[in-house]
Each structure stands twice: as C-alpha cells, then as structure tokens.
PDB file of C-alpha atoms in Angstrom:
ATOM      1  CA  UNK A   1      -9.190  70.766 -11.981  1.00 53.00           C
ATOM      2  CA  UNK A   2      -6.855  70.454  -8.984  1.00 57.00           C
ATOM      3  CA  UNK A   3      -5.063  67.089  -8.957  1.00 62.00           C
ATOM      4  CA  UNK A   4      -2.190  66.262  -7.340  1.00 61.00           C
ATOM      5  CA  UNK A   5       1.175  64.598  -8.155  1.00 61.00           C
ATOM      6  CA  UNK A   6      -0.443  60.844  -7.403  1.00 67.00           C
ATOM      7  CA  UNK A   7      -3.096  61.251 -10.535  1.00 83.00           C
ATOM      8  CA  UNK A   8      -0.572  61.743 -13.205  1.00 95.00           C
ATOM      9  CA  UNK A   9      -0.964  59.102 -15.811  1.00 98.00           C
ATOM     10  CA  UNK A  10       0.647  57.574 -19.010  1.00 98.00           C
ATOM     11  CA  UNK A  11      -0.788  57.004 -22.372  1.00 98.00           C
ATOM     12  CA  UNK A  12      -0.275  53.275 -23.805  1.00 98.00           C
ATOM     13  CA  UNK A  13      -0.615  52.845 -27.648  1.00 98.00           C
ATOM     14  CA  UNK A  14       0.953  50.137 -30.310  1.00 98.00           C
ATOM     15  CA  UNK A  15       1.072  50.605 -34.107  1.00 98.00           C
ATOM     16  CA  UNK A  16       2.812  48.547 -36.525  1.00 96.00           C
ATOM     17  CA  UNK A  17       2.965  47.798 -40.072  1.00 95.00           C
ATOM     18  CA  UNK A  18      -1.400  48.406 -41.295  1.00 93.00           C
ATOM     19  CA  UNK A  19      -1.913  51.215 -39.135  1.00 96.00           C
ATOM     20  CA  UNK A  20      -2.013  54.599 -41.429  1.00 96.00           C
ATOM     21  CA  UNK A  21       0.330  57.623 -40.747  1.00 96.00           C
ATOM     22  CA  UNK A  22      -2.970  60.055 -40.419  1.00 97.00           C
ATOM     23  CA  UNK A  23      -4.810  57.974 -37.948  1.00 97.00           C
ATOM     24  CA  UNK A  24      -1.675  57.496 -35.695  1.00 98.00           C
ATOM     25  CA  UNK A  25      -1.115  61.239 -35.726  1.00 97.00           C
ATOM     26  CA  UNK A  26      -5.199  61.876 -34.938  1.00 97.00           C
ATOM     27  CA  UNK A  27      -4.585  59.692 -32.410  1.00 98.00           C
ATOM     28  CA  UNK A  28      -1.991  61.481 -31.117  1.00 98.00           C
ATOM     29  CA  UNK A  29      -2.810  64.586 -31.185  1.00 98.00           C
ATOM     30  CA  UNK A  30      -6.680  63.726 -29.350  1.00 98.00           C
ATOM     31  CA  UNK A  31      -4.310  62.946 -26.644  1.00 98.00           C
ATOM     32  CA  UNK A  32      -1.877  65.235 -26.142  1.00 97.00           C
ATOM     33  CA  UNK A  33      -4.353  67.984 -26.325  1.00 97.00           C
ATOM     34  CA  UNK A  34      -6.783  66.319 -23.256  1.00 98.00           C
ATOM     35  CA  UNK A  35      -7.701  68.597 -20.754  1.00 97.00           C
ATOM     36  CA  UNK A  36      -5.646  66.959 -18.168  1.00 97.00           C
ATOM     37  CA  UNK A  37      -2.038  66.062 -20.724  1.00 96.00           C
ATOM     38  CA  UNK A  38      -0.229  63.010 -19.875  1.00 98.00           C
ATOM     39  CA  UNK A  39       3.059  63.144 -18.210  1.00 97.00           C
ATOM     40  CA  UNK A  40       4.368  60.224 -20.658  1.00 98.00           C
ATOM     41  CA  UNK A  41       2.994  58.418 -23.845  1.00 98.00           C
ATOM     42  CA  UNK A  42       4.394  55.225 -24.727  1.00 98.00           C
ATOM     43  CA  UNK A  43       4.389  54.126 -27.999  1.00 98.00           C
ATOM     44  CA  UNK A  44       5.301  50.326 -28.815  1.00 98.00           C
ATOM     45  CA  UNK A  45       6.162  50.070 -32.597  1.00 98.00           C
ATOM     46  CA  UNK A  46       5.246  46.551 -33.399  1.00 97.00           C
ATOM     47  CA  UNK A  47       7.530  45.592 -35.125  1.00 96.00           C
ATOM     48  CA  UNK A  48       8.975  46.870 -38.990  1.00 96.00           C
ATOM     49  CA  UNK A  49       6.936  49.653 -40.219  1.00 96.00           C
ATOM     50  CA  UNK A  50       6.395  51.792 -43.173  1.00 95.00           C
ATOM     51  CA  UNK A  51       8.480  55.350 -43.760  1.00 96.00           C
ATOM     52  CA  UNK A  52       5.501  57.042 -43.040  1.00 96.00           C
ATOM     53  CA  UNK A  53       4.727  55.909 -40.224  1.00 97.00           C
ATOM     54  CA  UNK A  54       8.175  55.937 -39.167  1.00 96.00           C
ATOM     55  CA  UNK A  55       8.178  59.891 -39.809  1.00 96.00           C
ATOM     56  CA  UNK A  56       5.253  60.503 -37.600  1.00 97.00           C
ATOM     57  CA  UNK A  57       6.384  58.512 -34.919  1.00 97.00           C
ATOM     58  CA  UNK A  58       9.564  60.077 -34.903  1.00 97.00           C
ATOM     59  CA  UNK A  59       7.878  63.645 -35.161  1.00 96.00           C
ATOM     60  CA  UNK A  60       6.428  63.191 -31.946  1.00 97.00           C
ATOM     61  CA  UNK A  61       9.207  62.093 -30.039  1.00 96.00           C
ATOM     62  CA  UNK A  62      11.563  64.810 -31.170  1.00 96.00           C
ATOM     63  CA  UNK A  63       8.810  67.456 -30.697  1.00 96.00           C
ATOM     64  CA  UNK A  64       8.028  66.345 -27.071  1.00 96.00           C
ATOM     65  CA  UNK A  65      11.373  64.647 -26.239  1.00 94.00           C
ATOM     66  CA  UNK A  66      10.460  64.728 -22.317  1.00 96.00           C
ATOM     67  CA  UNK A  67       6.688  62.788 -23.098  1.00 97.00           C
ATOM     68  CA  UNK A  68       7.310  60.334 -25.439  1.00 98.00           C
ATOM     69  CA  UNK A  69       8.524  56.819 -24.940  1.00 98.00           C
ATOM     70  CA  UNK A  70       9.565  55.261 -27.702  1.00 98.00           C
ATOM     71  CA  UNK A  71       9.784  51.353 -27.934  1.00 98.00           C
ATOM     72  CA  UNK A  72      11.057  49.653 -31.300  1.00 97.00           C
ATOM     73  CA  UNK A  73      10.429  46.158 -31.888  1.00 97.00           C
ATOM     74  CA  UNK A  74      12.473  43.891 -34.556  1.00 95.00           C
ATOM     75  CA  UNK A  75       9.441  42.019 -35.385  1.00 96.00           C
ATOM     76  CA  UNK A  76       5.682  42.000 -35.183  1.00 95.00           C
ATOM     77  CA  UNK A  77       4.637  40.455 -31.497  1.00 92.00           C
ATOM     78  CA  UNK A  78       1.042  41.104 -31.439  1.00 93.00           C
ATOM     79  CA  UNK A  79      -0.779  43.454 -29.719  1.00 94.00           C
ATOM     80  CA  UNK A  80      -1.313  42.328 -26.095  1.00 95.00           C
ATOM     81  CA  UNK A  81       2.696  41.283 -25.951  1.00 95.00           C
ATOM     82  CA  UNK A  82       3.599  44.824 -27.374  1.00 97.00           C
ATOM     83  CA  UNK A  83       1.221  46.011 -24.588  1.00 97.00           C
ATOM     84  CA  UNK A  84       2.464  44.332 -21.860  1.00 97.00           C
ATOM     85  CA  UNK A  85       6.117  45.143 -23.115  1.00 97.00           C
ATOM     86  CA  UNK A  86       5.300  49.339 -23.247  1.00 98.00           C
ATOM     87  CA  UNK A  87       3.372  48.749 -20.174  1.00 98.00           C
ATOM     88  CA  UNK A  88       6.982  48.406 -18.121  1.00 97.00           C
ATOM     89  CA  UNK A  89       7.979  51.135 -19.112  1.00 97.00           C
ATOM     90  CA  UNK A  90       4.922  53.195 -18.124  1.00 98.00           C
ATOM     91  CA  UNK A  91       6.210  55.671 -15.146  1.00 97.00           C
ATOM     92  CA  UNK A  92       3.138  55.994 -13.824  1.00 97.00           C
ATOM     93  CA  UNK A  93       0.149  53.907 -11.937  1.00 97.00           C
ATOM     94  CA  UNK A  94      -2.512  55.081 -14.048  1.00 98.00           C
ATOM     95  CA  UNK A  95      -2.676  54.198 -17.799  1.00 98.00           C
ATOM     96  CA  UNK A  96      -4.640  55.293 -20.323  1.00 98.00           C
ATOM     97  CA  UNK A  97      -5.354  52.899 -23.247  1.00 98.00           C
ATOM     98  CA  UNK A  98      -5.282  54.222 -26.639  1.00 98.00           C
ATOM     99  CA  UNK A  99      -5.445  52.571 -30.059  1.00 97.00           C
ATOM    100  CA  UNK A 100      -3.630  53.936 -33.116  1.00 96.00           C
ATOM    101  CA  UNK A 101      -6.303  54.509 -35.753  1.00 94.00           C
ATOM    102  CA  UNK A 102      -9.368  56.009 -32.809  1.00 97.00           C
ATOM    103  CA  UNK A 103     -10.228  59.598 -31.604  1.00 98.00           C
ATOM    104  CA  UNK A 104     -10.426  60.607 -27.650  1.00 98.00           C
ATOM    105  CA  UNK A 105     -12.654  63.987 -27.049  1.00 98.00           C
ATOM    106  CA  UNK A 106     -10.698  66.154 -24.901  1.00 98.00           C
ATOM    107  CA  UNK A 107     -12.285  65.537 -21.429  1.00 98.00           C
ATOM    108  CA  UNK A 108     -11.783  62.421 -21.466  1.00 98.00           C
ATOM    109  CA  UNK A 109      -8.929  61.536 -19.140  1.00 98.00           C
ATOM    110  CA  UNK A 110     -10.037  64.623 -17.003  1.00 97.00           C
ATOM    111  CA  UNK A 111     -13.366  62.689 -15.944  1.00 98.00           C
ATOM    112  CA  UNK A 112     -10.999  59.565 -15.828  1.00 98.00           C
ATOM    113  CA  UNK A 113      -9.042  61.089 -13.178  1.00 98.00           C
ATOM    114  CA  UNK A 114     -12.008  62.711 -11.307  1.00 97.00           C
ATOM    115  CA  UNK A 115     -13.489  59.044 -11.158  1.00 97.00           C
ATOM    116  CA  UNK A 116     -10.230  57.797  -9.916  1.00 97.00           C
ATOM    117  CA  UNK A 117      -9.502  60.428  -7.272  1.00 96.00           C
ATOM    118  CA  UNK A 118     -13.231  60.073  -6.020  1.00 96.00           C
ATOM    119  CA  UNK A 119     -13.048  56.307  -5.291  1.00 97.00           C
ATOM    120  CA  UNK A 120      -9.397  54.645  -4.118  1.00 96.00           C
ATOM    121  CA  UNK A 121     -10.835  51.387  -5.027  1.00 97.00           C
ATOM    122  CA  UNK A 122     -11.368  51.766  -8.817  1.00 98.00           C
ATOM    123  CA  UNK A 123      -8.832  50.156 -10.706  1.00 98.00           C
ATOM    124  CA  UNK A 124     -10.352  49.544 -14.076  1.00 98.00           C
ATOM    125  CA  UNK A 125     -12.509  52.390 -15.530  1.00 98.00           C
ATOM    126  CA  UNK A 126     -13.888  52.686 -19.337  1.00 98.00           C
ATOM    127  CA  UNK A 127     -16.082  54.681 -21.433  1.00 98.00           C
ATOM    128  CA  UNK A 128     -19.352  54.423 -23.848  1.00 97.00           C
ATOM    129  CA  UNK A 129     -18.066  54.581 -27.594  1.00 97.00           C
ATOM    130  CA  UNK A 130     -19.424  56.021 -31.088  1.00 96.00           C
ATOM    131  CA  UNK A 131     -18.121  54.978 -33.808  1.00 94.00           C
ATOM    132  CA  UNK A 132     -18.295  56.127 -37.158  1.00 94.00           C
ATOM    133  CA  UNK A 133     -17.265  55.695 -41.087  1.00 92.00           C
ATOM    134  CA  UNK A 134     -14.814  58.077 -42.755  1.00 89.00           C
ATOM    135  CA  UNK A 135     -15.110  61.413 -40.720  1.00 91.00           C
ATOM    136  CA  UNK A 136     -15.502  61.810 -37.120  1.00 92.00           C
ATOM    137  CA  UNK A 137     -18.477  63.265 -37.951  1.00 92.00           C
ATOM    138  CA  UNK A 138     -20.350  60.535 -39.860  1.00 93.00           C
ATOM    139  CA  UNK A 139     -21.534  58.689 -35.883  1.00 94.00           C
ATOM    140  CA  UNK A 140     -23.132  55.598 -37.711  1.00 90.00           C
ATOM    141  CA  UNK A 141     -23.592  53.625 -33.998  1.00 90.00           C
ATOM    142  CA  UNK A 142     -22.591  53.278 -30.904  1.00 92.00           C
ATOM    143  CA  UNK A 143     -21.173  50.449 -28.463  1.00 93.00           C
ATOM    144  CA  UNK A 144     -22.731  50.872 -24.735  1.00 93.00           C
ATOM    145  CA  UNK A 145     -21.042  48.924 -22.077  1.00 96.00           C
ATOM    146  CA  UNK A 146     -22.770  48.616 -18.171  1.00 97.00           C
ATOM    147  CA  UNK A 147     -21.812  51.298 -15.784  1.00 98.00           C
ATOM    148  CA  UNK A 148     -21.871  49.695 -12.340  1.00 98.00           C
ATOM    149  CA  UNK A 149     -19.241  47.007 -10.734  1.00 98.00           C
ATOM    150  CA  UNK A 150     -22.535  44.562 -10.411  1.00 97.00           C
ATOM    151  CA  UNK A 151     -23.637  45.118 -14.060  1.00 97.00           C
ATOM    152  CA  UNK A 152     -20.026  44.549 -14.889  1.00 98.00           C
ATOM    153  CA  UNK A 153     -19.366  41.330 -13.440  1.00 97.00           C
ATOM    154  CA  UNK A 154     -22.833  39.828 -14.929  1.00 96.00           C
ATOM    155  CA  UNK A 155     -22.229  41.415 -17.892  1.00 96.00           C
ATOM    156  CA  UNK A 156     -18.595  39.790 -18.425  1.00 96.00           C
ATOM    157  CA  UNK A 157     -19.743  35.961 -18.032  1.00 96.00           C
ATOM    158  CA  UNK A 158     -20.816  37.042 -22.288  1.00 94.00           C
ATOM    159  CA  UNK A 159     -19.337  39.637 -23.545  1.00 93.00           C
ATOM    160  CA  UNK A 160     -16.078  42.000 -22.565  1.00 95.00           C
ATOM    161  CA  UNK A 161     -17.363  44.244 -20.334  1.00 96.00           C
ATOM    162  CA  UNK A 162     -15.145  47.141 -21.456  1.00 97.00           C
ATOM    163  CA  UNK A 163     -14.504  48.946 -24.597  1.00 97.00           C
ATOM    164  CA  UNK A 164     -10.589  48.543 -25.012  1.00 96.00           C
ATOM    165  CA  UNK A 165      -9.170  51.853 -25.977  1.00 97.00           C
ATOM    166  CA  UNK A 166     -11.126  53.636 -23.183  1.00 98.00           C
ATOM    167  CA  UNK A 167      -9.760  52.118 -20.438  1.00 98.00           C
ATOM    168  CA  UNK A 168      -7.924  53.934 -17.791  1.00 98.00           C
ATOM    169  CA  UNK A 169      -6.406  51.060 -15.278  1.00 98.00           C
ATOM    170  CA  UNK A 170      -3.601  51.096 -12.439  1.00 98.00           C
ATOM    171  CA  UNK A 171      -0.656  49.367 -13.306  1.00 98.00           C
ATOM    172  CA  UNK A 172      -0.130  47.606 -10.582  1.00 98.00           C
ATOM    173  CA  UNK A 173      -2.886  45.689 -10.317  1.00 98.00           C
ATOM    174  CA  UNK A 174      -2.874  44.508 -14.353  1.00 98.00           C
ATOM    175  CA  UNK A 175       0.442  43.848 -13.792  1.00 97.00           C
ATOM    176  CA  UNK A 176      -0.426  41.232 -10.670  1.00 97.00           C
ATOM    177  CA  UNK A 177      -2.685  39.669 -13.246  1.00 97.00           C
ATOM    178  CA  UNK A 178      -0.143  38.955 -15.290  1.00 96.00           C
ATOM    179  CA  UNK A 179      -1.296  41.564 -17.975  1.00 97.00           C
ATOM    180  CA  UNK A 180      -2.219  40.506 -21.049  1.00 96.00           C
ATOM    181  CA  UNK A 181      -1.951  37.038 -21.379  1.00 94.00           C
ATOM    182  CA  UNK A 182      -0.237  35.463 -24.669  1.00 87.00           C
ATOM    183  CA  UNK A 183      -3.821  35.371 -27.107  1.00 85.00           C
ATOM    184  CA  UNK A 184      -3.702  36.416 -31.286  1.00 77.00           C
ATOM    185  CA  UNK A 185      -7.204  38.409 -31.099  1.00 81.00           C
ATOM    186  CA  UNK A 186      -8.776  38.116 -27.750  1.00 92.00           C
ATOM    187  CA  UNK A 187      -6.069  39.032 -25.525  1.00 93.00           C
ATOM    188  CA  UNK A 188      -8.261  42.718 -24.111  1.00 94.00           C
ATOM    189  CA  UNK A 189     -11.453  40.180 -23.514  1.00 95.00           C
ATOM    190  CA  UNK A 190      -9.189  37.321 -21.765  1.00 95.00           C
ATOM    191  CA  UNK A 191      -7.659  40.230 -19.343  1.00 97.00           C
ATOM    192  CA  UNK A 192     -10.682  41.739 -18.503  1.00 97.00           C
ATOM    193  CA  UNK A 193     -13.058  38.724 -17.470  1.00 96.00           C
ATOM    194  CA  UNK A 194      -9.573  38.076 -15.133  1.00 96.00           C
ATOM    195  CA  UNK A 195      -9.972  41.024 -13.593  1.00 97.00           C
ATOM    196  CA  UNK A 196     -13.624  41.048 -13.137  1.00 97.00           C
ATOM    197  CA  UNK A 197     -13.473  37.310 -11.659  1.00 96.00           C
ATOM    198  CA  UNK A 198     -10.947  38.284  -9.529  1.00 96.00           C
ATOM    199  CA  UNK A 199     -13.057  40.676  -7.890  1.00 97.00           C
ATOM    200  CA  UNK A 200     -10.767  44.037  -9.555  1.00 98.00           C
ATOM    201  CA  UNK A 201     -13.213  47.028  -9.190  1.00 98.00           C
ATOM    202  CA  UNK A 202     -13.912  48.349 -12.046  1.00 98.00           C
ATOM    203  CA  UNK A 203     -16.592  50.872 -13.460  1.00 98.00           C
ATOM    204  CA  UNK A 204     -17.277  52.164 -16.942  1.00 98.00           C
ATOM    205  CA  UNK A 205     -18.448  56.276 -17.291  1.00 98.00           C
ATOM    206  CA  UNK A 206     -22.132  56.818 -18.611  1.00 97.00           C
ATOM    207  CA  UNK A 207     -20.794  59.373 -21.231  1.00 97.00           C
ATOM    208  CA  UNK A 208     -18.752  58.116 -25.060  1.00 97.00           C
ATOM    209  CA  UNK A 209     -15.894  60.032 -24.488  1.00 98.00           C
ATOM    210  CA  UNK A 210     -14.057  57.984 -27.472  1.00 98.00           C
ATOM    211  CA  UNK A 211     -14.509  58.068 -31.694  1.00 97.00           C
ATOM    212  CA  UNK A 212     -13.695  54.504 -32.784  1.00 96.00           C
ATOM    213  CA  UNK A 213     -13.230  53.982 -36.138  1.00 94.00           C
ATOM    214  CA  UNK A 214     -14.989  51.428 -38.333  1.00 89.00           C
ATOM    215  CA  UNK A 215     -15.963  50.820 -41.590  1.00 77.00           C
ATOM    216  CA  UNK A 216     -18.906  48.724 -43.304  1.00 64.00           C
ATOM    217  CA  UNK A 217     -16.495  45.982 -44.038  1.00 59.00           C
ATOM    218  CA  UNK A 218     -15.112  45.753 -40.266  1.00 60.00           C
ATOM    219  CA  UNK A 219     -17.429  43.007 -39.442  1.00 55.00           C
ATOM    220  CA  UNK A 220     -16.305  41.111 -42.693  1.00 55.00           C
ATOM    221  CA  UNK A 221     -12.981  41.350 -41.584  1.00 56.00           C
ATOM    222  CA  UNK A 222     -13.453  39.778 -37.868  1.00 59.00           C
ATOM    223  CA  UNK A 223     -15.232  36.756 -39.276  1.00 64.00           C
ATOM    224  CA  UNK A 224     -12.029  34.649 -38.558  1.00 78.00           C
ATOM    225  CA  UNK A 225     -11.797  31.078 -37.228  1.00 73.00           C
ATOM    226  CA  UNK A 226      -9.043  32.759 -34.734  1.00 81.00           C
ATOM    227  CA  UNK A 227     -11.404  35.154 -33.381  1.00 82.00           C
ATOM    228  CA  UNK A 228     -14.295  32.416 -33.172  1.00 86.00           C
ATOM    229  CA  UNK A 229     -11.732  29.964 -31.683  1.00 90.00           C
ATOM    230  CA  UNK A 230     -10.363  32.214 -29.161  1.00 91.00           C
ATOM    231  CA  UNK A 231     -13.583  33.636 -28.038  1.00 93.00           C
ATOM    232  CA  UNK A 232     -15.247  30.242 -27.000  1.00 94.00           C
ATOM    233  CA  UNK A 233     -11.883  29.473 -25.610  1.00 92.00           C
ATOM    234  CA  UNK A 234     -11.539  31.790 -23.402  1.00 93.00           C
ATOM    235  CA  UNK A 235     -15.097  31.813 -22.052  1.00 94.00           C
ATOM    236  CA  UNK A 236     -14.660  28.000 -21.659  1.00 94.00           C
ATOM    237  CA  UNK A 237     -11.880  28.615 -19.279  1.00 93.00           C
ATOM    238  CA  UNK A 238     -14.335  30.561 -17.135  1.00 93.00           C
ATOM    239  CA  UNK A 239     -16.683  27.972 -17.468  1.00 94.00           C
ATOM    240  CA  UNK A 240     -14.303  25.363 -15.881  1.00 94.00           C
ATOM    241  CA  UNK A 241     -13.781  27.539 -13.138  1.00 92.00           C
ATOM    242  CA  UNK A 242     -16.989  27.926 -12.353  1.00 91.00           C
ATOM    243  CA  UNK A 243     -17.327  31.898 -13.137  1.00 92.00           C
ATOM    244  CA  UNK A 244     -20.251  31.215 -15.926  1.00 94.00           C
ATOM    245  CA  UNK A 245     -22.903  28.422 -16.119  1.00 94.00           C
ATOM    246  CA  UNK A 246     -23.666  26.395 -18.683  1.00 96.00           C
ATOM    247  CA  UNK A 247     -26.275  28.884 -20.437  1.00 96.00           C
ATOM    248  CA  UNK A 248     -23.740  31.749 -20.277  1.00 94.00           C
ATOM    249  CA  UNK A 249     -21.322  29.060 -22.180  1.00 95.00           C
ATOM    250  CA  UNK A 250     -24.102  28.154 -24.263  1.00 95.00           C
ATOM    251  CA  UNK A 251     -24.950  31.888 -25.600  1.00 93.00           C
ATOM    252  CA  UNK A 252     -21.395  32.424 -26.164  1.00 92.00           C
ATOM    253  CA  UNK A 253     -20.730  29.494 -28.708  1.00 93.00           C
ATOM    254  CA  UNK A 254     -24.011  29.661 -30.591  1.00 92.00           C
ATOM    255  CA  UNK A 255     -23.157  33.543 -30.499  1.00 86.00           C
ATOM    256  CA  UNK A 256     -19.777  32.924 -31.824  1.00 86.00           C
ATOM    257  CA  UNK A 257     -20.613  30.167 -34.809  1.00 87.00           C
ATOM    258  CA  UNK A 258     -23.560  32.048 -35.875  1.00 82.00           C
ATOM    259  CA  UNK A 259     -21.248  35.121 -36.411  1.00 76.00           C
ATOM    260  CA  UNK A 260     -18.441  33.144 -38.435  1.00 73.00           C
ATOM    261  CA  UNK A 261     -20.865  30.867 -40.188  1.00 79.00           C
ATOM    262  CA  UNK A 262     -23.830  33.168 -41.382  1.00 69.00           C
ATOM    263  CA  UNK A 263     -23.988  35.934 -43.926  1.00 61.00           C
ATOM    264  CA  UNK A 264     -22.222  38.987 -43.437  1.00 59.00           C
ATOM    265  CA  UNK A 265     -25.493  41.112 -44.072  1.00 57.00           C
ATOM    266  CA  UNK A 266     -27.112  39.546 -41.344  1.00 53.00           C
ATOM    267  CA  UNK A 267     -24.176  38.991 -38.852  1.00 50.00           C
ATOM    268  CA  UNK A 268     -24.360  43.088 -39.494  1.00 55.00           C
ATOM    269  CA  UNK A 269     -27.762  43.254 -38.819  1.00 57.00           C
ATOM    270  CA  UNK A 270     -27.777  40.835 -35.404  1.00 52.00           C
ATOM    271  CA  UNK A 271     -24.653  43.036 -34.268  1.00 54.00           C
ATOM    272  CA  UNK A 272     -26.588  46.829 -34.822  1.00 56.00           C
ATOM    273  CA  UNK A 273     -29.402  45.345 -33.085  1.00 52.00           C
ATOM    274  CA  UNK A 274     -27.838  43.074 -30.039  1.00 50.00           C
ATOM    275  CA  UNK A 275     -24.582  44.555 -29.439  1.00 55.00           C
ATOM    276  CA  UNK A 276     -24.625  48.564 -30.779  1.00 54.00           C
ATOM    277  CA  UNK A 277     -27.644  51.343 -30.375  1.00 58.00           C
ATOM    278  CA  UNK A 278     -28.283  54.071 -33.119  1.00 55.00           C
ATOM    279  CA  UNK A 279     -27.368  57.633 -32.179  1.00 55.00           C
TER     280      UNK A 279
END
C-alpha cells in the first residue's frame, strides 16, 4: 500500500487503575504490528495505577521511545476527559481509537486509511466487532453497526451508531465539536450523535476488524442507574432539538428501564437477540 505523508495516523488509548497488565500489552502489540504502523501512540494513564501496569507501560515507551506518548495523570478523570486530554497531543489528523483490554486484526488501520484516502469527506469511520470470552478464539457474538452515512444518521436517533474502539476520526473536526463532552459512561454515544446531527460524514466498514472483550457478567456490570440516567439524557437532548421524535425518545427510555430494571438472564437474552448476531 502506497500512502503518502498526509495518511499517517496516531493511536489513542487510556488505561488506569482495573485495566490488567496482559490486556494492555495485547492491546498494544495488535497495534503496533498493523499492516500500516502508527507514527505515534498516545497513551493517557488515568490516573494512579498498579506496578504492573506501570512496567508495561513503561516497556513500551522505552522500547519505541520515538512512538510512544506518554501522558500521566495524578488522579482518575474518566475516560472521555483522559481522551480529550491525549487527543492534544496527537501529531497527527487521523486517530485511531483503541481501548486497553480489546484486540485489532492487523489490517485494520490499512483498510482505515484506504477508506480515508478514497473519500476526502469521511471524517468518522468504524468497524463491525466480535467479541468473545476468555481467548480470542472463543467468538461468542458479534455487534453489527450500519455501513452507509444514511443508515448512520437513522440509526443514531437509538442507538450509537459506532462501535468505540474502531473508530478512525480526523482530529480536527472532533476537536470543533468540542470532543468528548464531560459524561461518567456515555461520553463515546454523546460525541457521536453530535457528529452525526451535525451532518460529520461518517461511514462504518462491512468487515469486524476488532476482538472486543467481554465476559458473561459484562451485562451485569452495565446495569447502573449512571448508565440508564445518562443514556435517556443524552437522547433527550436530541429530542429537544428536534434530531429524534417522540417514538425514537420513546424506544430509548422503555429500552433503557427495561435493561436496568429486569433480570439479568433476560436483559442477556433481549441484547443477543436485538442488539448482537451469532457468528
């Protein structure tokens, strides 16, 4: 692949205090071996972290001194503040999103980049996921997202329209948004429906070019008031401006109680057969 100077790109990633030494290194390495390397790779350590971690992370930036960017924060700011804090000191327009405990494939970026040099519009482009249980290997489900700018924007008035650690965006254009804007859980979905309102082309690749990892207990976990609260919140700004009607509003809170308020078994069930596809 022949690209030029204008379609080198930074990797974006946070860790911080639960993330585990092996999965940050995975991580890592799934990136720094793409077909197309990255010319930088921010990491923005979120705060105080364990020796472990601290070992890897400091691995990697003595090992590639001239890649890594290093950012050390005195205390835990969340995840879409330590984003939009690495995300200054990205050196280059394109970033690639990555999250700490997930698995690119190699090509990944590469068809990223082909996407982007193709179409000088694109500003926002993400991938299909799998996602799986202990080992790479063990693909339990995966998480398909709409391909086309029109699915996209129909598609966002419910539900983010992205899978997070897939995207591949321009910096200057998040950062006229504003970037991330201040949430605890739902900062990626807030951002997103932004973009897409404001008219921000965006596409997502047919192919899963991403392992994310889960467990059987990770839907347990996101049954939080937080996550309920901020969902509905967010989705009721939209409403107000007149981005989604009343039934799109409608589907979203029902959607969002339902999750927090009924069994986990069946939440599990509802989510594998509304929101995920077997493999």
């Amino acid at each position: 692949m022949n690209l030029n100077n204008n379609f080198d790109y930074s990797v974006l990633m946070s860790v911080y205090k639960n993330d585990k030494d092996i999965y940050i290194k995975n991580a890592i390495e799934s990136m720094i071996n793409q077909t197309v390397m990255p010319k930088q790779y921010v990491v923005v350590v979120d705060g105080p972290v364990g020796m472990e971690i601290e070992k890897t992370i400091t691995k990697y930036e003595q090992e590639y001194s001239d890649m890594f960017t290093i950012i050390r924060l005195k205390e835990n700011r969340g995840l879409g503040n330590a984003l939009n804090i690495g995300m200054k000191e990205c050196r280059y327009e394109l970033i690639a999103r990555m999250d700490a405990d997930d698995i690119s494939l190699p090509q990944r970026c590469e068809m990223q980049l082909e996407k982007f040099e193709s179409n000088p519009q694109l500003s926002i482009l993400g991938t299909q996921i799998k996602e799986f249980v202990g080992e790479p290997s063990n693909i339990v489900s995966q998480r398909k997202v709409p391909i086309t700018f029109k699915e996209i924007q129909k598609f966002a008035k419910r539900r983010s329209p992205f899978n997070h650690p897939t995207v591949m965006y321009k910096k200057s254009v998040i950062t006229r948004l504003g970037g991330y804007p201040s949430l605890c859980r739902k900062e990626d979905l807030a951002l997103f429906v932004l973009a897409v309102s404001n008219g921000v082309y965006s596409e997502n690749l047919k192919e899963s070019l991403l392992l994310y990892r889960t467990s059987y207990g990770n839907q347990k976990r996101r049954r939080t008031w937080i996550n309920c609260k901020e969902y509905i919140q967010v989705m009721y700004k939209y409403y107000k401006r007149r981005y989604i009607g009343l039934a799109d509003l409608l589907y979203v809170i029902l959607g969002q109680i339902s999750l927090f308020i009924l069994p986990t078994s069946l939440t599990n069930k509802l989510s594998k057969r509304y929101l995920r596809s077997d493999v």
